[in-house]
Amino acid sequence: MSNNSFTPHIRIYTHSNKNQLVNYYYGCSDPLQYPLLFPYGQNGWHCGIPKIVQPRIKLRKRAYYETEQLPSVSNMCSIDGLLDMEADVLQKGKRKRNNVSCREYYCYKLQMRDNEENGVLHSGRLFQQYSVDEFIKVETQRLDFASFNQDLFRIDVLQGLLDILRLGEREASKIGKQNFLPTSFTGGPRDMRQRYMDAIALVQHFGKPDIFLTIKCNPSWLEIKEHLLPTDETQNRPNLISRVFRAKVEEMKTDILKRSIFGKVASFVYSLEFQKPGLPHAHFLVILTDDYKLLTPEAYDKFVCAKLPDPDTYSYLHKLVVKHMMHGPCGHLNPTNLCMKRNECKFKYPKSFVDETTKGKNSYPIYRRRNTGKSVKVRKQFLDNSWVVPYTTPICYVNTIAI
């Protein structure tokens, strides 16, 4: 590998002490890196792979970015404002490609097809490493584009000391030519800042959120199990897990917006995250309209509950809650559980028994958890209502909290 640990390049050393750098955009990079996956030396992605279907409409190339369309420092009050306007110009000037991009190529390679056997998808833990390396390759290409095309962002106007001082920059380390990532770069600092400000603006306009949802990927979902080969393990199929979870998130959005399981929605935001074991989860913040606001303990009980359902009346719901919505066990029942921090559960389980739901003081509501004396066996321990994770009946596999 290259001496630079931040680049996906390969350096080959010969017996004559000569070396050759193989960049990530060379077609031979993949077979050199993964000889077990490509035993016949099949080329990976490289520049110039033509698309079978050529786009009909061709826009002008760099002539599109005319000087008069780009803002100058003299009429901007901040660097962020300058880059925002230039990112809009670049977004409008996108042209269709005649060649296959790095992202498109590996999306095609990772696709599951009924009439084609893809040994890469069933290569076990090696597929995890392959997926990570190809993701890094795609990100590197995007970063290279931003670095090599800084002239499109008019970065030259920021080189002068007078321009820096005019913009109010006083840190010496930031004076000089720098590489800036536009807001179109997903996951970049300016993209994350813009998403954060958009979310804050929604709260300022519509009020505080009413519902907080957390949906976690379950490797035992039927949609995942039915697409695994007998030799496959769930953690070795990140492509399958991501696609199924994305479909679940889209279904959740349909439940919230179209089926209105909580009432009419004024606005909502959500974020997708990946846990260390590789399983994704999503957090939703839902803001309801004024007619459906959750303002009283009775309104909380209408949507959220934290109790074991009656197994005789609601047998199916009881089965789902026991399977998906029981925390732990932890504490003295299982001191080595992942939630244990300094001999205490970081989620404060088991909860205290209370007869009625009440509003929390600067906290989430305290849900009704009555001591009925009933318990169920979960992971070799008997647990009662104090271990139930709050849920809502229509989507009982999702952690639901009223705010």
mmCIF file of C-alpha atoms in Angstrom:
data_model
loop_
_atom_site.group_PDB
_atom_site.id
_atom_site.type_symbol
_atom_site.label_atom_id
_atom_site.label_comp_id
_atom_site.label_asym_id
_atom_site.label_seq_id
_atom_site.Cartn_x
_atom_site.Cartn_y
_atom_site.Cartn_z
ATOM 1 C CA MET A 1 0.000 0.000 0.000
ATOM 2 C CA SER A 2 0.987 3.626 -0.331
ATOM 3 C CA ASN A 3 2.945 5.240 2.499
ATOM 4 C CA ASN A 4 0.134 7.768 2.814
ATOM 5 C CA SER A 5 -2.488 5.977 4.897
ATOM 6 C CA PHE A 6 -5.174 8.368 3.700
ATOM 7 C CA THR A 7 -4.994 7.355 0.025
ATOM 8 C CA PRO A 8 -6.262 4.101 -1.518
ATOM 9 C CA HIS A 9 -3.249 3.764 -3.820
ATOM 10 C CA ILE A 10 -1.035 0.679 -4.139
ATOM 11 C CA ARG A 11 2.751 0.741 -4.526
ATOM 12 C CA ILE A 12 4.375 -2.287 -6.122
ATOM 13 C CA TYR A 13 8.037 -3.111 -5.422
ATOM 14 C CA THR A 14 9.943 -5.265 -7.882
ATOM 15 C CA HIS A 15 12.942 -7.558 -7.300
ATOM 16 C CA SER A 16 15.167 -4.886 -8.851
ATOM 17 C CA ASN A 17 14.203 -2.418 -6.102
ATOM 18 C CA LYS A 18 12.036 -0.388 -8.449
ATOM 19 C CA ASN A 19 8.537 0.625 -7.512
ATOM 20 C CA GLN A 20 5.405 1.523 -9.373
ATOM 21 C CA LEU A 21 2.470 3.482 -7.978
ATOM 22 C CA VAL A 22 -0.959 2.099 -8.907
ATOM 23 C CA ASN A 23 -3.530 4.821 -8.361
ATOM 24 C CA TYR A 24 -7.046 4.005 -7.243
ATOM 25 C CA TYR A 25 -8.440 4.991 -10.635
ATOM 26 C CA TYR A 26 -6.393 2.329 -12.468
ATOM 27 C CA GLY A 27 -8.387 -0.685 -13.641
ATOM 28 C CA CYS A 28 -5.808 -3.102 -12.215
ATOM 29 C CA SER A 29 -6.192 -1.733 -8.687
ATOM 30 C CA ASP A 30 -9.016 -4.104 -7.701
ATOM 31 C CA PRO A 31 -7.439 -7.386 -8.894
ATOM 32 C CA LEU A 32 -4.136 -6.417 -7.243
ATOM 33 C CA GLN A 33 -5.889 -5.661 -3.972
ATOM 34 C CA TYR A 34 -8.275 -8.650 -4.047
ATOM 35 C CA PRO A 35 -6.787 -11.576 -5.994
ATOM 36 C CA LEU A 36 -9.249 -13.994 -4.340
ATOM 37 C CA LEU A 37 -12.226 -12.046 -5.669
ATOM 38 C CA PHE A 38 -10.736 -11.490 -9.132
ATOM 39 C CA PRO A 39 -8.532 -14.545 -9.801
ATOM 40 C CA TYR A 40 -8.406 -13.885 -13.551
ATOM 41 C CA GLY A 41 -7.329 -10.273 -13.171
ATOM 42 C CA GLN A 42 -10.660 -8.724 -14.201
ATOM 43 C CA ASN A 43 -10.366 -4.977 -14.343
ATOM 44 C CA GLY A 44 -12.220 -2.813 -11.846
ATOM 45 C CA TRP A 45 -13.429 0.696 -12.412
ATOM 46 C CA HIS A 46 -11.237 3.008 -14.465
ATOM 47 C CA CYS A 47 -11.725 6.254 -16.306
ATOM 48 C CA GLY A 48 -13.369 6.123 -19.695
ATOM 49 C CA ILE A 49 -15.871 3.252 -19.305
ATOM 50 C CA PRO A 50 -18.646 4.308 -21.736
ATOM 51 C CA LYS A 51 -22.313 4.091 -20.891
ATOM 52 C CA ILE A 52 -24.437 1.845 -23.095
ATOM 53 C CA VAL A 53 -27.224 4.432 -23.237
ATOM 54 C CA GLN A 54 -25.775 7.815 -24.106
ATOM 55 C CA PRO A 55 -27.575 10.944 -22.876
ATOM 56 C CA ARG A 56 -29.263 12.947 -25.610
ATOM 57 C CA ILE A 57 -28.894 16.387 -24.081
ATOM 58 C CA LYS A 58 -25.404 17.784 -23.755
ATOM 59 C CA LEU A 59 -24.780 20.990 -21.890
ATOM 60 C CA ARG A 60 -21.864 23.262 -22.473
ATOM 61 C CA LYS A 61 -18.773 22.422 -20.526
ATOM 62 C CA ARG A 62 -16.847 24.921 -18.470
ATOM 63 C CA ALA A 63 -18.048 27.743 -20.666
ATOM 64 C CA TYR A 64 -21.221 27.518 -18.598
ATOM 65 C CA TYR A 65 -19.458 28.987 -15.610
ATOM 66 C CA GLU A 66 -19.097 32.498 -16.880
ATOM 67 C CA THR A 67 -17.294 35.013 -14.771
ATOM 68 C CA GLU A 68 -20.236 37.343 -14.444
ATOM 69 C CA GLN A 69 -22.352 34.543 -12.941
ATOM 70 C CA LEU A 70 -20.017 34.090 -9.989
ATOM 71 C CA PRO A 71 -20.122 36.434 -6.996
ATOM 72 C CA SER A 72 -17.089 38.354 -5.851
ATOM 73 C CA VAL A 73 -15.727 39.104 -2.399
ATOM 74 C CA SER A 74 -16.682 42.742 -2.699
ATOM 75 C CA ASN A 75 -20.418 42.016 -2.540
ATOM 76 C CA MET A 76 -20.288 39.183 0.001
ATOM 77 C CA CYS A 77 -20.197 39.503 3.775
ATOM 78 C CA SER A 78 -18.738 36.054 4.607
ATOM 79 C CA ILE A 79 -16.875 33.113 3.120
ATOM 80 C CA ASP A 80 -19.908 30.880 3.714
ATOM 81 C CA GLY A 81 -22.132 33.221 1.740
ATOM 82 C CA LEU A 82 -19.680 33.275 -1.133
ATOM 83 C CA LEU A 83 -19.431 29.496 -1.316
ATOM 84 C CA ASP A 84 -23.201 29.060 -0.974
ATOM 85 C CA MET A 85 -23.885 31.147 -4.061
ATOM 86 C CA GLU A 86 -21.161 29.436 -6.052
ATOM 87 C CA ALA A 87 -22.470 25.998 -5.059
ATOM 88 C CA ASP A 88 -25.859 27.004 -6.490
ATOM 89 C CA VAL A 89 -24.211 27.947 -9.773
ATOM 90 C CA LEU A 90 -22.380 24.613 -9.899
ATOM 91 C CA GLN A 91 -25.578 22.715 -9.133
ATOM 92 C CA LYS A 92 -27.326 24.364 -12.073
ATOM 93 C CA GLY A 93 -24.373 23.672 -14.329
ATOM 94 C CA LYS A 94 -24.224 19.906 -13.839
ATOM 95 C CA ARG A 95 -23.986 18.060 -17.113
ATOM 96 C CA LYS A 96 -24.778 14.446 -17.877
ATOM 97 C CA ARG A 97 -21.845 12.095 -18.221
ATOM 98 C CA ASN A 98 -21.126 9.848 -21.184
ATOM 99 C CA ASN A 99 -18.904 7.614 -19.042
ATOM 100 C CA VAL A 100 -19.645 5.499 -15.994
ATOM 101 C CA SER A 101 -18.649 7.179 -12.744
ATOM 102 C CA CYS A 102 -16.933 5.352 -9.895
ATOM 103 C CA ARG A 103 -20.095 5.370 -7.796
ATOM 104 C CA GLU A 104 -22.272 4.085 -10.640
ATOM 105 C CA TYR A 105 -19.824 1.275 -11.400
ATOM 106 C CA TYR A 106 -19.734 -0.113 -7.869
ATOM 107 C CA CYS A 107 -23.481 0.310 -7.424
ATOM 108 C CA TYR A 108 -23.813 -1.925 -10.470
ATOM 109 C CA LYS A 109 -21.294 -4.438 -9.111
ATOM 110 C CA LEU A 110 -23.053 -4.691 -5.737
ATOM 111 C CA GLN A 111 -26.503 -5.191 -7.246
ATOM 112 C CA MET A 112 -28.223 -8.541 -6.642
ATOM 113 C CA ARG A 113 -29.579 -10.255 -9.767
ATOM 114 C CA ASP A 114 -31.606 -13.442 -10.042
ATOM 115 C CA ASN A 115 -29.988 -14.591 -13.281
ATOM 116 C CA GLU A 116 -26.388 -13.849 -12.352
ATOM 117 C CA GLU A 117 -24.125 -15.287 -9.681
ATOM 118 C CA ASN A 118 -21.976 -12.648 -8.016
ATOM 119 C CA GLY A 119 -19.255 -14.313 -5.978
ATOM 120 C CA VAL A 120 -18.129 -10.992 -4.508
ATOM 121 C CA LEU A 121 -21.386 -10.663 -2.530
ATOM 122 C CA HIS A 122 -20.852 -14.053 -0.875
ATOM 123 C CA SER A 123 -17.165 -13.796 0.028
ATOM 124 C CA GLY A 124 -17.722 -13.479 3.783
ATOM 125 C CA ARG A 125 -15.751 -10.953 5.794
ATOM 126 C CA LEU A 126 -13.649 -10.124 2.738
ATOM 127 C CA PHE A 127 -16.731 -8.493 1.251
ATOM 128 C CA GLN A 128 -16.868 -6.105 4.221
ATOM 129 C CA GLN A 129 -13.319 -4.935 3.502
ATOM 130 C CA TYR A 130 -14.076 -4.699 -0.205
ATOM 131 C CA SER A 131 -17.147 -2.544 0.458
ATOM 132 C CA VAL A 132 -15.176 -0.182 2.710
ATOM 133 C CA ASP A 133 -12.361 0.171 0.188
ATOM 134 C CA GLU A 134 -14.700 0.932 -2.685
ATOM 135 C CA PHE A 135 -16.562 3.498 -0.581
ATOM 136 C CA ILE A 136 -13.233 5.172 0.179
ATOM 137 C CA LYS A 137 -12.453 5.108 -3.535
ATOM 138 C CA VAL A 138 -15.725 6.874 -4.345
ATOM 139 C CA GLU A 139 -15.137 9.475 -1.623
ATOM 140 C CA THR A 140 -11.575 10.009 -2.839
ATOM 141 C CA GLN A 141 -12.821 10.713 -6.339
ATOM 142 C CA ARG A 142 -15.308 13.259 -5.012
ATOM 143 C CA LEU A 143 -12.611 14.914 -2.903
ATOM 144 C CA ASP A 144 -10.240 14.964 -5.850
ATOM 145 C CA PHE A 145 -12.864 16.695 -7.953
ATOM 146 C CA ALA A 146 -13.340 19.362 -5.293
ATOM 147 C CA SER A 147 -9.579 19.798 -4.920
ATOM 148 C CA PHE A 148 -8.774 19.972 -8.642
ATOM 149 C CA ASN A 149 -11.658 22.307 -9.433
ATOM 150 C CA GLN A 150 -11.195 24.914 -6.756
ATOM 151 C CA ASP A 151 -11.125 27.519 -9.526
ATOM 152 C CA LEU A 152 -14.841 26.895 -9.970
ATOM 153 C CA PHE A 153 -15.318 28.048 -6.388
ATOM 154 C CA ARG A 154 -13.321 31.195 -7.110
ATOM 155 C CA ILE A 155 -10.836 30.304 -4.398
ATOM 156 C CA ASP A 156 -8.261 32.630 -5.957
ATOM 157 C CA VAL A 157 -10.122 35.635 -4.571
ATOM 158 C CA LEU A 158 -9.364 34.403 -1.040
ATOM 159 C CA GLN A 159 -5.600 34.238 -1.495
ATOM 160 C CA GLY A 160 -4.845 37.872 -0.844
ATOM 161 C CA LEU A 161 -4.206 39.096 2.673
ATOM 162 C CA LEU A 162 -6.447 42.127 2.164
ATOM 163 C CA ASP A 163 -9.359 39.918 1.120
ATOM 164 C CA ILE A 164 -8.865 37.737 4.192
ATOM 165 C CA LEU A 165 -8.835 40.754 6.490
ATOM 166 C CA ARG A 166 -11.886 42.208 4.743
ATOM 167 C CA LEU A 167 -13.765 39.003 5.549
ATOM 168 C CA GLY A 168 -12.782 39.232 9.207
ATOM 169 C CA GLU A 169 -10.414 36.235 9.289
ATOM 170 C CA ARG A 170 -7.780 36.695 12.022
ATOM 171 C CA GLU A 171 -6.335 33.222 12.469
ATOM 172 C CA ALA A 172 -2.945 33.006 10.781
ATOM 173 C CA SER A 173 -3.357 29.291 10.098
ATOM 174 C CA LYS A 174 -6.315 30.024 7.806
ATOM 175 C CA ILE A 175 -4.608 32.693 5.738
ATOM 176 C CA GLY A 176 -3.526 31.568 2.280
ATOM 177 C CA LYS A 177 -4.963 29.221 -0.316
ATOM 178 C CA GLN A 178 -7.262 26.579 1.113
ATOM 179 C CA ASN A 179 -9.434 23.817 -0.273
ATOM 180 C CA PHE A 180 -13.135 24.348 0.403
ATOM 181 C CA LEU A 181 -15.820 21.688 0.118
ATOM 182 C CA PRO A 182 -19.097 22.985 -1.363
ATOM 183 C CA THR A 183 -22.441 22.271 0.252
ATOM 184 C CA SER A 184 -23.083 19.707 -2.495
ATOM 185 C CA PHE A 185 -20.447 17.433 -0.904
ATOM 186 C CA THR A 186 -22.574 15.147 1.273
ATOM 187 C CA GLY A 187 -21.181 14.791 4.772
ATOM 188 C CA GLY A 188 -18.819 17.740 4.479
ATOM 189 C CA PRO A 189 -18.597 20.381 7.237
ATOM 190 C CA ARG A 190 -20.625 22.964 5.330
ATOM 191 C CA ASP A 191 -23.231 20.386 4.291
ATOM 192 C CA MET A 192 -23.694 19.266 7.912
ATOM 193 C CA ARG A 193 -23.872 22.869 9.102
ATOM 194 C CA GLN A 194 -26.539 23.667 6.539
ATOM 195 C CA ARG A 195 -28.610 20.607 7.514
ATOM 196 C CA TYR A 196 -28.339 21.583 11.176
ATOM 197 C CA MET A 197 -29.467 25.132 10.495
ATOM 198 C CA ASP A 198 -32.397 23.847 8.408
ATOM 199 C CA ALA A 199 -33.512 21.636 11.311
ATOM 200 C CA ILE A 200 -33.235 24.511 13.793
ATOM 201 C CA ALA A 201 -35.229 26.735 11.440
ATOM 202 C CA LEU A 202 -38.064 24.167 11.392
ATOM 203 C CA VAL A 203 -38.228 24.201 15.196
ATOM 204 C CA GLN A 204 -38.254 27.992 15.254
ATOM 205 C CA HIS A 205 -41.148 28.070 12.797
ATOM 206 C CA PHE A 206 -43.309 25.094 13.885
ATOM 207 C CA GLY A 207 -42.389 24.751 17.554
ATOM 208 C CA LYS A 208 -40.728 21.982 19.536
ATOM 209 C CA PRO A 209 -40.954 18.346 18.354
ATOM 210 C CA ASP A 210 -43.685 16.125 19.768
ATOM 211 C CA ILE A 211 -42.481 12.599 18.967
ATOM 212 C CA PHE A 212 -38.998 11.071 19.054
ATOM 213 C CA LEU A 213 -38.651 7.741 17.218
ATOM 214 C CA THR A 214 -35.713 5.366 17.014
ATOM 215 C CA ILE A 215 -35.834 2.505 14.521
ATOM 216 C CA LYS A 216 -32.988 0.001 14.577
ATOM 217 C CA CYS A 217 -32.112 -2.568 11.961
ATOM 218 C CA ASN A 218 -33.031 -6.080 13.025
ATOM 219 C CA PRO A 219 -30.854 -8.740 11.350
ATOM 220 C CA SER A 220 -33.687 -11.233 11.902
ATOM 221 C CA TRP A 221 -36.083 -9.376 9.601
ATOM 222 C CA LEU A 222 -37.661 -11.751 7.093
ATOM 223 C CA GLU A 223 -36.657 -9.513 4.179
ATOM 224 C CA ILE A 224 -33.007 -10.065 5.148
ATOM 225 C CA LYS A 225 -33.202 -13.753 5.982
ATOM 226 C CA GLU A 226 -34.901 -14.791 2.747
ATOM 227 C CA HIS A 227 -32.105 -13.296 0.618
ATOM 228 C CA LEU A 228 -29.227 -14.950 2.470
ATOM 229 C CA LEU A 229 -27.559 -18.104 1.229
ATOM 230 C CA PRO A 230 -27.087 -20.942 3.756
ATOM 231 C CA THR A 231 -23.382 -20.012 3.967
ATOM 232 C CA ASP A 232 -23.999 -16.263 4.387
ATOM 233 C CA GLU A 233 -23.877 -14.370 7.676
ATOM 234 C CA THR A 234 -25.873 -11.218 8.183
ATOM 235 C CA GLN A 235 -22.935 -9.020 9.133
ATOM 236 C CA ASN A 236 -21.168 -9.987 5.904
ATOM 237 C CA ARG A 237 -23.900 -8.559 3.693
ATOM 238 C CA PRO A 238 -23.843 -4.790 4.318
ATOM 239 C CA ASN A 239 -25.403 -4.147 0.887
ATOM 240 C CA LEU A 240 -28.467 -6.237 1.743
ATOM 241 C CA ILE A 241 -28.811 -4.771 5.240
ATOM 242 C CA SER A 242 -28.611 -1.199 3.956
ATOM 243 C CA ARG A 243 -31.220 -1.743 1.250
ATOM 244 C CA VAL A 244 -33.713 -3.462 3.510
ATOM 245 C CA PHE A 245 -33.273 -0.844 6.216
ATOM 246 C CA ARG A 246 -33.704 1.961 3.697
ATOM 247 C CA ALA A 247 -36.981 0.374 2.594
ATOM 248 C CA LYS A 248 -38.095 0.216 6.236
ATOM 249 C CA VAL A 249 -37.263 3.900 6.722
ATOM 250 C CA GLU A 250 -39.285 4.830 3.636
ATOM 251 C CA GLU A 251 -42.203 2.789 4.962
ATOM 252 C CA MET A 252 -41.879 4.589 8.281
ATOM 253 C CA LYS A 253 -42.079 7.933 6.500
ATOM 254 C CA THR A 254 -45.243 6.729 4.753
ATOM 255 C CA ASP A 255 -46.771 5.729 8.110
ATOM 256 C CA ILE A 256 -45.990 9.129 9.593
ATOM 257 C CA LEU A 257 -46.908 11.394 6.670
ATOM 258 C CA LYS A 258 -49.599 9.597 4.656
ATOM 259 C CA ARG A 259 -51.182 7.182 7.120
ATOM 260 C CA SER A 260 -50.923 9.817 9.900
ATOM 261 C CA ILE A 261 -50.472 7.337 12.741
ATOM 262 C CA PHE A 262 -49.709 10.240 15.107
ATOM 263 C CA GLY A 263 -51.979 12.800 13.479
ATOM 264 C CA LYS A 264 -51.305 15.531 10.958
ATOM 265 C CA VAL A 265 -47.605 16.309 10.665
ATOM 266 C CA ALA A 266 -46.364 19.879 10.309
ATOM 267 C CA SER A 267 -42.712 18.930 9.818
ATOM 268 C CA PHE A 268 -40.170 16.236 10.586
ATOM 269 C CA VAL A 269 -36.432 15.553 10.372
ATOM 270 C CA TYR A 270 -34.457 12.352 10.663
ATOM 271 C CA SER A 271 -30.868 11.149 10.648
ATOM 272 C CA LEU A 272 -29.312 7.819 9.687
ATOM 273 C CA GLU A 273 -26.428 6.390 11.697
ATOM 274 C CA PHE A 274 -24.404 3.198 11.723
ATOM 275 C CA GLN A 275 -23.495 1.378 14.916
ATOM 276 C CA LYS A 276 -20.087 -0.166 15.484
ATOM 277 C CA PRO A 277 -21.328 -3.708 14.681
ATOM 278 C CA GLY A 278 -22.393 -2.364 11.278
ATOM 279 C CA LEU A 279 -26.163 -2.208 11.759
ATOM 280 C CA PRO A 280 -27.862 1.106 10.884
ATOM 281 C CA HIS A 281 -30.495 2.951 12.886
ATOM 282 C CA ALA A 282 -32.523 6.106 12.336
ATOM 283 C CA HIS A 283 -33.772 8.861 14.650
ATOM 284 C CA PHE A 284 -36.953 10.773 13.779
ATOM 285 C CA LEU A 285 -38.176 14.042 15.262
ATOM 286 C CA VAL A 286 -41.820 14.692 14.391
ATOM 287 C CA ILE A 287 -43.577 18.035 14.848
ATOM 288 C CA LEU A 288 -47.378 17.803 14.809
ATOM 289 C CA THR A 289 -49.839 20.525 13.899
ATOM 290 C CA ASP A 290 -51.501 22.511 16.687
ATOM 291 C CA ASP A 291 -54.645 20.348 16.605
ATOM 292 C CA TYR A 292 -52.644 17.187 17.342
ATOM 293 C CA LYS A 293 -50.074 18.460 19.852
ATOM 294 C CA LEU A 294 -49.310 16.164 22.792
ATOM 295 C CA LEU A 295 -49.819 18.458 25.773
ATOM 296 C CA THR A 296 -51.275 16.265 28.539
ATOM 297 C CA PRO A 297 -50.463 12.871 30.115
ATOM 298 C CA GLU A 298 -53.694 11.542 28.589
ATOM 299 C CA ALA A 299 -52.373 12.475 25.140
ATOM 300 C CA TYR A 300 -49.115 10.671 25.892
ATOM 301 C CA ASP A 301 -50.986 7.508 26.867
ATOM 302 C CA LYS A 302 -52.956 7.657 23.632
ATOM 303 C CA PHE A 303 -49.850 6.980 21.552
ATOM 304 C CA VAL A 304 -47.098 5.726 23.850
ATOM 305 C CA CYS A 305 -47.168 2.944 26.414
ATOM 306 C CA ALA A 306 -44.576 1.075 28.441
ATOM 307 C CA LYS A 307 -46.279 -2.071 29.638
ATOM 308 C CA LEU A 308 -46.661 -5.708 28.727
ATOM 309 C CA PRO A 309 -49.919 -6.230 26.780
ATOM 310 C CA ASP A 310 -52.455 -8.750 27.991
ATOM 311 C CA PRO A 311 -51.420 -12.059 26.378
ATOM 312 C CA ASP A 312 -55.030 -13.267 26.223
ATOM 313 C CA THR A 313 -56.524 -10.153 24.601
ATOM 314 C CA TYR A 314 -53.547 -9.026 22.518
ATOM 315 C CA SER A 315 -51.586 -12.216 21.946
ATOM 316 C CA TYR A 316 -49.770 -11.065 18.784
ATOM 317 C CA LEU A 317 -48.869 -7.664 20.220
ATOM 318 C CA HIS A 318 -47.654 -9.357 23.410
ATOM 319 C CA LYS A 319 -45.412 -11.617 21.350
ATOM 320 C CA LEU A 320 -43.887 -8.667 19.469
ATOM 321 C CA VAL A 321 -43.285 -6.618 22.594
ATOM 322 C CA VAL A 322 -41.554 -9.525 24.347
ATOM 323 C CA LYS A 323 -39.406 -10.147 21.277
ATOM 324 C CA HIS A 324 -38.453 -6.590 20.331
ATOM 325 C CA MET A 325 -39.219 -4.112 23.132
ATOM 326 C CA MET A 326 -37.710 -5.586 26.301
ATOM 327 C CA HIS A 327 -34.511 -3.960 27.500
ATOM 328 C CA GLY A 328 -31.585 -5.948 28.795
ATOM 329 C CA PRO A 329 -31.499 -7.633 31.130
ATOM 330 C CA CYS A 330 -28.734 -5.607 32.700
ATOM 331 C CA GLY A 331 -27.720 -4.451 36.153
ATOM 332 C CA HIS A 332 -27.300 -7.217 38.722
ATOM 333 C CA LEU A 333 -29.017 -9.635 36.319
ATOM 334 C CA ASN A 334 -26.325 -9.134 33.693
ATOM 335 C CA PRO A 335 -23.431 -6.850 34.752
ATOM 336 C CA THR A 336 -21.617 -7.350 31.408
ATOM 337 C CA ASN A 337 -24.408 -6.022 29.178
ATOM 338 C CA LEU A 338 -23.358 -3.408 26.624
ATOM 339 C CA CYS A 339 -25.477 -0.680 28.255
ATOM 340 C CA MET A 340 -23.592 -0.919 31.562
ATOM 341 C CA LYS A 341 -21.395 2.076 32.413
ATOM 342 C CA ARG A 342 -19.716 2.253 35.828
ATOM 343 C CA ASN A 343 -21.945 -0.533 37.153
ATOM 344 C CA GLU A 344 -25.114 1.310 36.095
ATOM 345 C CA CYS A 345 -27.366 1.100 33.058
ATOM 346 C CA LYS A 346 -26.863 4.241 30.962
ATOM 347 C CA PHE A 347 -30.564 4.089 30.002
ATOM 348 C CA LYS A 348 -31.634 3.909 33.700
ATOM 349 C CA TYR A 349 -33.255 0.476 33.533
ATOM 350 C CA PRO A 350 -35.104 -0.999 35.292
ATOM 351 C CA LYS A 351 -37.522 1.931 35.569
ATOM 352 C CA SER A 352 -39.538 2.671 38.688
ATOM 353 C CA PHE A 353 -43.176 1.612 38.909
ATOM 354 C CA VAL A 354 -45.707 4.451 38.632
ATOM 355 C CA ASP A 355 -49.495 4.286 38.528
ATOM 356 C CA GLU A 356 -50.091 7.207 36.158
ATOM 357 C CA THR A 357 -48.203 8.991 33.416
ATOM 358 C CA THR A 358 -46.833 12.388 34.423
ATOM 359 C CA LYS A 359 -44.891 15.164 32.755
ATOM 360 C CA GLY A 360 -41.190 15.067 33.468
ATOM 361 C CA LYS A 361 -39.418 18.110 34.857
ATOM 362 C CA ASN A 362 -36.927 19.104 32.152
ATOM 363 C CA SER A 363 -37.043 15.512 30.924
ATOM 364 C CA TYR A 364 -39.113 13.046 28.944
ATOM 365 C CA PRO A 365 -42.542 12.076 30.336
ATOM 366 C CA ILE A 366 -42.608 9.455 33.063
ATOM 367 C CA TYR A 367 -44.784 6.725 31.588
ATOM 368 C CA ARG A 368 -47.261 4.594 33.462
ATOM 369 C CA ARG A 369 -45.653 1.337 34.617
ATOM 370 C CA ARG A 370 -47.902 -0.468 37.068
ATOM 371 C CA ASN A 371 -46.665 -3.329 39.189
ATOM 372 C CA THR A 372 -49.023 -6.059 38.004
ATOM 373 C CA GLY A 373 -46.859 -8.885 39.290
ATOM 374 C CA LYS A 374 -46.650 -10.392 35.794
ATOM 375 C CA SER A 375 -43.329 -11.140 34.130
ATOM 376 C CA VAL A 376 -41.995 -12.842 31.014
ATOM 377 C CA LYS A 377 -38.824 -14.789 30.360
ATOM 378 C CA VAL A 378 -36.387 -12.839 28.184
ATOM 379 C CA ARG A 379 -32.853 -14.055 27.596
ATOM 380 C CA LYS A 380 -32.937 -16.468 30.534
ATOM 381 C CA GLN A 381 -34.301 -13.843 32.974
ATOM 382 C CA PHE A 382 -37.821 -12.946 34.108
ATOM 383 C CA LEU A 383 -38.645 -9.296 33.353
ATOM 384 C CA ASP A 384 -41.702 -7.182 34.218
ATOM 385 C CA ASN A 385 -43.098 -3.774 33.160
ATOM 386 C CA SER A 386 -40.052 -1.954 34.498
ATOM 387 C CA TRP A 387 -38.013 -3.329 31.588
ATOM 388 C CA VAL A 388 -40.384 -2.401 28.743
ATOM 389 C CA VAL A 389 -39.049 0.089 26.183
ATOM 390 C CA PRO A 390 -41.722 2.717 25.311
ATOM 391 C CA TYR A 391 -43.549 1.886 22.074
ATOM 392 C CA THR A 392 -46.641 2.722 20.072
ATOM 393 C CA THR A 393 -49.010 -0.046 19.003
ATOM 394 C CA PRO A 394 -49.050 0.444 15.178
ATOM 395 C CA ILE A 395 -45.236 0.240 15.054
ATOM 396 C CA CYS A 396 -44.389 -1.620 18.234
ATOM 397 C CA TYR A 397 -40.886 -2.541 17.049
ATOM 398 C CA VAL A 398 -39.884 1.156 17.173
ATOM 399 C CA ASN A 399 -38.805 3.001 20.315
ATOM 400 C CA THR A 400 -41.338 5.843 20.625
ATOM 401 C CA ILE A 401 -41.004 8.716 23.098
ATOM 402 C CA ALA A 402 -43.258 11.730 23.530
ATOM 403 C CA ILE A 403 -41.293 14.942 24.051
#
